[in-house]
mmCIF file of C-alpha atoms in Angstrom:
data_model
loop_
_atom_site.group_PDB
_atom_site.id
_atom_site.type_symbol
_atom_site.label_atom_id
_atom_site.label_comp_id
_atom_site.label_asym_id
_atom_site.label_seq_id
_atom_site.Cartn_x
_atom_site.Cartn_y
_atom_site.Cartn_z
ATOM 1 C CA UNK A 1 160.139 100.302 220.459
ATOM 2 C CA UNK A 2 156.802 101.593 220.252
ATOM 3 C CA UNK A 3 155.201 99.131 222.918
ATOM 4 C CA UNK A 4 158.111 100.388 225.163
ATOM 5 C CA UNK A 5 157.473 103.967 224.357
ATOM 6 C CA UNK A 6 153.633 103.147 225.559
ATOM 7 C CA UNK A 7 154.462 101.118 228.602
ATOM 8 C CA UNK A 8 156.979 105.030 229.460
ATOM 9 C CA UNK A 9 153.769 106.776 228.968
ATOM 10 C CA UNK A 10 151.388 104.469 230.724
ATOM 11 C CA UNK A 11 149.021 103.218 227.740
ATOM 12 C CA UNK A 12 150.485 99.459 228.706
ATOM 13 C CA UNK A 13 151.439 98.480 232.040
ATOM 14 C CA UNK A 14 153.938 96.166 231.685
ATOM 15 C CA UNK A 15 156.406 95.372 228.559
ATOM 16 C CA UNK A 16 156.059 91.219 229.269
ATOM 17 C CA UNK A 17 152.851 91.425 228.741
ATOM 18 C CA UNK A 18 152.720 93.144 225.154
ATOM 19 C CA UNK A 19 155.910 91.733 223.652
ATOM 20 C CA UNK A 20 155.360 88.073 225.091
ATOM 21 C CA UNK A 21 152.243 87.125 223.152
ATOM 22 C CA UNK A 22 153.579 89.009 220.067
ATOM 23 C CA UNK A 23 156.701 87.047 220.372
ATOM 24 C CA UNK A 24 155.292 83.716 220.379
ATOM 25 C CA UNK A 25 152.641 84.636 217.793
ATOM 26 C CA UNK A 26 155.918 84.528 215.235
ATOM 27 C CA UNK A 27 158.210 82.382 217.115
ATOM 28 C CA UNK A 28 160.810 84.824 218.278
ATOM 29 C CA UNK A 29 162.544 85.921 221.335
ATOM 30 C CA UNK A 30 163.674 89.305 222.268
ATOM 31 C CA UNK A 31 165.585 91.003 225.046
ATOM 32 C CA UNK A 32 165.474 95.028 225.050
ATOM 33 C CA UNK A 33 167.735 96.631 227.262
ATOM 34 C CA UNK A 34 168.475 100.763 228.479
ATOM 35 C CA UNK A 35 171.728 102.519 227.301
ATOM 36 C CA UNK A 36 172.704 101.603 230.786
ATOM 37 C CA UNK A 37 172.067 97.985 230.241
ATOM 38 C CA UNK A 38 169.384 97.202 232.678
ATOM 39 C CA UNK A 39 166.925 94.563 231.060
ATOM 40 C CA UNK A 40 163.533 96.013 230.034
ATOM 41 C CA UNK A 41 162.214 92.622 228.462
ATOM 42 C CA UNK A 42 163.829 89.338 228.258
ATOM 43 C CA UNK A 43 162.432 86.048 226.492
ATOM 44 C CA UNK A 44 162.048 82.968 229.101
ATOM 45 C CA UNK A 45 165.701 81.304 228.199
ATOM 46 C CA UNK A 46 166.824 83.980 226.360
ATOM 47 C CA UNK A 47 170.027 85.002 226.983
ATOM 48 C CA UNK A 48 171.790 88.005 223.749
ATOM 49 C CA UNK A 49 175.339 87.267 223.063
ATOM 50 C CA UNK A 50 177.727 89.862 224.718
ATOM 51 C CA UNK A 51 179.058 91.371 221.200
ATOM 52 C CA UNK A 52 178.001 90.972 217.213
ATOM 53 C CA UNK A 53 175.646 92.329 214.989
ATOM 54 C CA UNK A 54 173.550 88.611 215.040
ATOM 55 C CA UNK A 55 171.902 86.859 217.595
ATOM 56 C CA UNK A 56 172.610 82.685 216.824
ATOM 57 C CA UNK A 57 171.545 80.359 219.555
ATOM 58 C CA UNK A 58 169.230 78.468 221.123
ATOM 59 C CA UNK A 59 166.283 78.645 223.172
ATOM 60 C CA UNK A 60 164.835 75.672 224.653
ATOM 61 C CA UNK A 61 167.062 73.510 222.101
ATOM 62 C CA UNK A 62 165.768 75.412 219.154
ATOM 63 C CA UNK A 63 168.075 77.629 216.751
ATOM 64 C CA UNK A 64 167.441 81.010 216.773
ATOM 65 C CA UNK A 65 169.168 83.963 214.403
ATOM 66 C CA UNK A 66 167.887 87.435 214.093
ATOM 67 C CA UNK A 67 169.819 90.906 214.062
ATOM 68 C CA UNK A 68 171.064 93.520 216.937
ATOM 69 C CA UNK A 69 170.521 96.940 217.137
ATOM 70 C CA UNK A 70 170.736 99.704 218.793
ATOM 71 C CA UNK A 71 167.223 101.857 218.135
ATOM 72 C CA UNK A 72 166.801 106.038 219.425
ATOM 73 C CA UNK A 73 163.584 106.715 221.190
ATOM 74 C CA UNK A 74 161.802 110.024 220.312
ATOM 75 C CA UNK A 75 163.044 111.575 223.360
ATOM 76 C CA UNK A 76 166.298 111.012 222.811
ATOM 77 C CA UNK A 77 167.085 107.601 224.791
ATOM 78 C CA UNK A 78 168.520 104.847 223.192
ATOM 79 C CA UNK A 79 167.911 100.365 223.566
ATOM 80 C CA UNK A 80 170.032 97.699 222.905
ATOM 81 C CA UNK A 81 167.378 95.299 220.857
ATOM 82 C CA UNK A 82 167.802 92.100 220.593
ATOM 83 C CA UNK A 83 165.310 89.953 218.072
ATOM 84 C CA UNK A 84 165.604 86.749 217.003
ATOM 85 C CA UNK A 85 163.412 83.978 215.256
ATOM 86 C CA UNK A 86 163.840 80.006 214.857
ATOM 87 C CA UNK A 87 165.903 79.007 212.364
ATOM 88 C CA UNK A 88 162.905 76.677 211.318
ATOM 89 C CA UNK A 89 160.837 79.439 210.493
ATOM 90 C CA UNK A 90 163.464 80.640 207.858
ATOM 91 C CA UNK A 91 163.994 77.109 206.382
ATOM 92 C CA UNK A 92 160.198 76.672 206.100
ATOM 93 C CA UNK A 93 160.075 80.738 204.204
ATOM 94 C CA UNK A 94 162.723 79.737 202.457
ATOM 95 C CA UNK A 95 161.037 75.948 201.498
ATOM 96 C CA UNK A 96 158.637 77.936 200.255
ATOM 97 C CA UNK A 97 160.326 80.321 198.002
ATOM 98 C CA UNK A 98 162.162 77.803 196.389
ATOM 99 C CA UNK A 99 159.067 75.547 195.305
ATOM 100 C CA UNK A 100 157.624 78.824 193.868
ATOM 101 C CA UNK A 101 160.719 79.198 192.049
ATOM 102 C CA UNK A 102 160.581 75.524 190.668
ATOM 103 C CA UNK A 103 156.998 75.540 189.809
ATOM 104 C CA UNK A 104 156.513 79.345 188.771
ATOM 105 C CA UNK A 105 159.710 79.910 186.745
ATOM 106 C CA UNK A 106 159.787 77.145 184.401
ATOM 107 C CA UNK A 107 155.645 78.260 183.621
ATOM 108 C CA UNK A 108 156.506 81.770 183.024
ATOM 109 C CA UNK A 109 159.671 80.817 180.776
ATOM 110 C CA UNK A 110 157.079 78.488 178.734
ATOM 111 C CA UNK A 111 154.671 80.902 178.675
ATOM 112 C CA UNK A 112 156.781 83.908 177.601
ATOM 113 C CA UNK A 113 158.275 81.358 174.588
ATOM 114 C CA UNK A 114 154.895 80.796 173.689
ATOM 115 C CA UNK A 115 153.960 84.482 173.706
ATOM 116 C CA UNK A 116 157.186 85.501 171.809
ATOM 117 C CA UNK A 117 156.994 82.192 169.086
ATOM 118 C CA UNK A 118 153.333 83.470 168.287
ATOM 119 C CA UNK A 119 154.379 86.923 168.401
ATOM 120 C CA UNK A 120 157.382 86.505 165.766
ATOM 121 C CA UNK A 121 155.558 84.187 163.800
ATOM 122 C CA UNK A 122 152.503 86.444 163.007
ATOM 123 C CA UNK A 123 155.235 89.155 162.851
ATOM 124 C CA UNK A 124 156.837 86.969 160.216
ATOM 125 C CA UNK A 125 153.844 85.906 158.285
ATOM 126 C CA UNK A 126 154.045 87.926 155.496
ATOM 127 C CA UNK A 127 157.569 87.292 154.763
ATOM 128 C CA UNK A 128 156.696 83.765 154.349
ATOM 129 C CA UNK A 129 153.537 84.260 152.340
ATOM 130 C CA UNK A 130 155.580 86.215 150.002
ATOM 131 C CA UNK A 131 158.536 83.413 150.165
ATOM 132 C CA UNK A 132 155.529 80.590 149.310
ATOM 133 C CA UNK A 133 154.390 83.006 146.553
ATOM 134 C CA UNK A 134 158.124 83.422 144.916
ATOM 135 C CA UNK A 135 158.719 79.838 144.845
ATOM 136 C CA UNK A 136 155.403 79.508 142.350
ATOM 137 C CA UNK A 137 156.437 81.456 140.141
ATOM 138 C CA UNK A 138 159.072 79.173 137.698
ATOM 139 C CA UNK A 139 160.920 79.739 134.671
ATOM 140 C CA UNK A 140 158.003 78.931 132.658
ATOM 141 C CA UNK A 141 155.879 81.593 134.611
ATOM 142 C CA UNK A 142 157.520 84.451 134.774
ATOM 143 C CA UNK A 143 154.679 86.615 133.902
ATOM 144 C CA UNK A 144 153.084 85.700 137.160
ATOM 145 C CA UNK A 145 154.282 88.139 140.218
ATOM 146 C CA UNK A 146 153.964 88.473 144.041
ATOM 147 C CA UNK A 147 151.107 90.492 144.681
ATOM 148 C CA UNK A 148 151.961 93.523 146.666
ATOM 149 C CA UNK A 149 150.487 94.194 150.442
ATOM 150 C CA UNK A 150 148.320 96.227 151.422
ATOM 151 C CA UNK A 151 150.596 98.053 153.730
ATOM 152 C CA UNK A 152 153.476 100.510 152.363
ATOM 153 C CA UNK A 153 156.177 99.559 155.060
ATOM 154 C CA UNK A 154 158.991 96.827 154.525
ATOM 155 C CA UNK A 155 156.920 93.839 153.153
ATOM 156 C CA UNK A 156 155.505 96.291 150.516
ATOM 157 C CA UNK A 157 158.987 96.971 149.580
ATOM 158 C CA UNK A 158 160.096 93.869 149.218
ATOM 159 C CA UNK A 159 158.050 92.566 147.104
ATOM 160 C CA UNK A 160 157.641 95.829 144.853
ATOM 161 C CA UNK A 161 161.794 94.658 144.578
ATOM 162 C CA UNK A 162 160.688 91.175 143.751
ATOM 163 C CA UNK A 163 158.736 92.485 141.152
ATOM 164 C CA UNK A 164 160.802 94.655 139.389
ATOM 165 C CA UNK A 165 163.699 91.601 139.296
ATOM 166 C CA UNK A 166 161.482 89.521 137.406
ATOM 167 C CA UNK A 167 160.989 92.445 134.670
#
């Protein structure tokens, strides 16, 4: 829309000429039609389906697909635009996304288990330290207790506990 709105106002001579080489650069064809119908720009071979929201045909006996729409100009005027791309192009974006998927999403999985099983076992540490440190002490050593952390929160707690059921 805005290489037709400069071809209107004389910035680009001729529609073709702009859209054609933009066109091919992504392998697409487009047809852009006035409110009255008359064709502004067609693609060589390119003929839109009479209804739908989708363009799906071919071009030169490749598959094309893109969407229809009806777009306002500044001014007020409205175009019937027609824009599709080869199906191939989508398969080969879509190729693509899916060996991302298979190689990316497994790695991340294995790294975040790695980063969680460290994570929970150093959060877990002292829980087993004081577990290792319980089992010492025996029937024969009940003198012996769990020293107490350093820290006041939970572990602290727990093993002040321990302590005082061996009294």
């Amino acid at each position: 829309l805005e290489e037709l709105e400069e071809v209107r106002r004389g910035i680009h001579t001729d529609l073709a000429a702009e859209l054609t080489p933009l066109l091919h650069a992504r392998g697409g064809v487009a047809s852009v039609r006035d409110a009255a119908g008359a064709i502004l720009y067609e693609s060589p071979g390119f003929t839109p389906p009479a209804s739908g929201k989708h363009v799906r045909g071919e071009v030169g006996g490749v598959p094309y697909w893109g969407p229809v729409d009806r777009l306002e100009a500044p001014d007020g005027s409205s175009y019937d635009v027609w824009f599709a791309v080869s199906e191939e192009n989508y398969r080969r974006e879509l190729a693509q996304i899916r060996l991302f998927f298979a190689v990316f999403c497994p790695l991340l999985l294995a790294g975040a288990w790695l980063v969680g099983w460290l994570f929970v076992g150093r959060m877990l540490a002292p829980v087993e330290d004081l577990r290792r440190q319980a089992e010492r002490i025996s029937r024969t050593n009940l003198s012996e207790r769990v020293p107490l952390p350093r820290s006041t929160g939970e572990f602290h707690g727990l093993a002040r506990t321990f302590n005082e059921m061996l009294d």
